[in-house]
Amino acid sequence: MKITRSAFLRNTALGLCAAGILSACGGGTTENTDTETVGDGSSDVWTVGSEAGFPPFEFVGDDGELDGFDIDLFKAIGEKSGKTIEFENLPFDSLIPALQGGTIDAAISGMTITEEREETVDFSDPYFDAGLAIAVQESTTDINSLDDLEGKRIAVQIGTTGADTANSVPNAEVTTFENAPLALQELANGNVDAVINDAPATLDAIATGNIPSITVVGELLTEESYGIAMPDGSENVEIVNTALAEIKADGTYAELYRKWFDAEPPAE
Ligand code: ARG
């Protein structure tokens, strides 16, 4: 599937504007008591890690439970593959170490499939196309591209592709935050000049009014695909891919996409 970057921004913005999704930006952890067989792939209970400060993909709902597109998608994967899924809210930069240490079976967290990560974990087939966008205060006029960020103050979420991109900008002063909403709030407060974050998440924060007076500028900086991460060599990769294919074929994926993005899923 190919979409132009500007078409992506336009479509996503339209979709997210109508979605009206509320988010909780705070912490909160779902209980996980089943740790016996975690990580070995043979359990009927899978512990799935996610950094739940990334609406509409994952966030802590009013009832304290994890909710969002990724969460619904993994619940559907659990149903298709006969697994009971228990979610655990973990810092984003601890998800890969948790997979390596065998304390979680999988991570779904709007996580971009990158070559670097593929050296340490296995990914499912891609399930969502995204990309990085620059956000600035509405009043900012001199930032429209990555080049314009030279020497500027940039806020990012720790351990993300946005952080990597920000760190590549010459002379930029990069500040890292535990989650993306905190980075965006720092921008709204005027303490940084820009945020580099996944476009769908930033656009959602703008559309829901969670973060005031900020806007997205320029074109997408990258084209990225999200995948579900599993321990290196995990036999669950095949199970997850089979379930994903079924979910796409039987309309479940389209249903979830409409629910969370209020738009038709892109054609493959
Ligand atoms: N897609 C970006 C990455 O993989 C950011 C993901 C952040 N996800 C989250 N749940 N906070 O680095």
PDB file of N, CA, C and O and ligand atoms in Angstrom, residues 51 54 58 92 109-112 117 157 160-161 198 224 226, ligand 1:
ATOM      1  N   GLU A  51       2.652   0.798  26.478  1.00  0.00           N
ATOM      2  CA  GLU A  51       2.794   2.081  27.187  1.00  0.00           C
ATOM      3  C   GLU A  51       1.531   2.865  26.917  1.00  0.00           C
ATOM      4  O   GLU A  51       1.367   3.431  25.836  1.00  0.00           O
ATOM      5  N   PHE A  54      -0.778   6.766  24.885  1.00  0.00           N
ATOM      6  CA  PHE A  54      -0.614   6.988  23.446  1.00  0.00           C
ATOM      7  C   PHE A  54      -1.962   6.838  22.730  1.00  0.00           C
ATOM      8  O   PHE A  54      -2.121   6.001  21.847  1.00  0.00           O
ATOM      9  N   GLU A  58      -3.401   3.360  22.636  1.00  0.00           N
ATOM     10  CA  GLU A  58      -3.511   2.776  23.966  1.00  0.00           C
ATOM     11  C   GLU A  58      -3.568   3.886  24.989  1.00  0.00           C
ATOM     12  O   GLU A  58      -2.817   4.859  24.907  1.00  0.00           O
ATOM     13  N   PHE A  92       7.572   2.862  27.801  1.00  0.00           N
ATOM     14  CA  PHE A  92       7.861   2.444  26.418  1.00  0.00           C
ATOM     15  C   PHE A  92       9.265   1.863  26.286  1.00  0.00           C
ATOM     16  O   PHE A  92       9.463   0.845  25.617  1.00  0.00           O
ATOM     17  N   SER A 109       2.193  -1.461  21.059  1.00  0.00           N
ATOM     18  CA  SER A 109       2.354  -0.129  21.631  1.00  0.00           C
ATOM     19  C   SER A 109       2.651   0.901  20.550  1.00  0.00           C
ATOM     20  O   SER A 109       3.499   1.765  20.733  1.00  0.00           O
ATOM     21  N   GLY A 110       1.942   0.775  19.423  1.00  0.00           N
ATOM     22  CA  GLY A 110       2.234   1.685  18.321  1.00  0.00           C
ATOM     23  C   GLY A 110       3.705   1.624  17.982  1.00  0.00           C
ATOM     24  O   GLY A 110       4.314   2.625  17.592  1.00  0.00           O
ATOM     25  N   MET A 111       4.292   0.426  18.132  1.00  0.00           N
ATOM     26  CA  MET A 111       5.740   0.301  17.991  1.00  0.00           C
ATOM     27  C   MET A 111       6.152   0.123  16.530  1.00  0.00           C
ATOM     28  O   MET A 111       5.704  -0.802  15.855  1.00  0.00           O
ATOM     29  N   THR A 112       7.006   1.027  16.082  1.00  0.00           N
ATOM     30  CA  THR A 112       7.485   0.985  14.709  1.00  0.00           C
ATOM     31  C   THR A 112       8.459  -0.172  14.510  1.00  0.00           C
ATOM     32  O   THR A 112       9.328  -0.409  15.350  1.00  0.00           O
ATOM     33  N   ARG A 117      15.530  -2.485  16.129  1.00  0.00           N
ATOM     34  CA  ARG A 117      14.740  -3.316  17.045  1.00  0.00           C
ATOM     35  C   ARG A 117      14.694  -4.765  16.577  1.00  0.00           C
ATOM     36  O   ARG A 117      14.647  -5.687  17.392  1.00  0.00           O
ATOM     37  N   GLN A 157       9.157  11.659  23.196  1.00  0.00           N
ATOM     38  CA  GLN A 157       8.996  10.563  24.152  1.00  0.00           C
ATOM     39  C   GLN A 157      10.240   9.682  24.109  1.00  0.00           C
ATOM     40  O   GLN A 157      10.741   9.337  23.023  1.00  0.00           O
ATOM     41  N   THR A 160      11.734   6.481  21.509  1.00  0.00           N
ATOM     42  CA  THR A 160      10.899   6.383  20.306  1.00  0.00           C
ATOM     43  C   THR A 160      11.673   6.751  19.035  1.00  0.00           C
ATOM     44  O   THR A 160      12.764   7.330  19.105  1.00  0.00           O
ATOM     45  N   THR A 161      11.075   6.455  17.912  1.00  0.00           N
ATOM     46  CA  THR A 161      11.652   6.867  16.635  1.00  0.00           C
ATOM     47  C   THR A 161      11.674   8.399  16.540  1.00  0.00           C
ATOM     48  O   THR A 161      12.560   8.971  15.902  1.00  0.00           O
ATOM     49  N   ASP A 198       4.638  10.570  16.588  1.00  0.00           N
ATOM     50  CA  ASP A 198       3.834   9.912  15.552  1.00  0.00           C
ATOM     51  C   ASP A 198       2.624  10.781  15.196  1.00  0.00           C
ATOM     52  O   ASP A 198       1.884  11.208  16.094  1.00  0.00           O
ATOM     53  N   GLU A 224       6.386   4.903   8.528  1.00  0.00           N
ATOM     54  CA  GLU A 224       6.704   3.829   9.467  1.00  0.00           C
ATOM     55  C   GLU A 224       5.533   2.859   9.548  1.00  0.00           C
ATOM     56  O   GLU A 224       4.395   3.238   9.286  1.00  0.00           O
ATOM     57  N   TYR A 226       3.686  -0.038  12.142  1.00  0.00           N
ATOM     58  CA  TYR A 226       3.646  -0.613  13.484  1.00  0.00           C
ATOM     59  C   TYR A 226       3.578  -2.135  13.380  1.00  0.00           C
ATOM     60  O   TYR A 226       2.890  -2.685  12.507  1.00  0.00           O
TER      61      TYR A 226
HETATM   62  N1  ARG B   1       6.084   4.610  16.791  1.00  0.00           N
HETATM   63  C1  ARG B   1       7.033   5.185  17.692  1.00  0.00           C
HETATM   64  C2  ARG B   1       8.125   4.184  18.006  1.00  0.00           C
HETATM   65  O1  ARG B   1       7.937   3.026  17.813  1.00  0.00           O
HETATM   66  C3  ARG B   1       6.398   5.696  18.979  1.00  0.00           C
HETATM   67  C4  ARG B   1       5.564   4.713  19.717  1.00  0.00           C
HETATM   68  C5  ARG B   1       5.117   5.188  21.072  1.00  0.00           C
HETATM   69  N2  ARG B   1       4.145   4.322  21.598  1.00  0.00           N
HETATM   70  C6  ARG B   1       3.609   4.407  22.819  1.00  0.00           C
HETATM   71  N3  ARG B   1       2.708   3.579  23.170  1.00  0.00           N
HETATM   72  N4  ARG B   1       3.988   5.352  23.595  1.00  0.00           N
HETATM   73  O2  ARG B   1       9.167   4.525  18.474  1.00  0.00           O
END
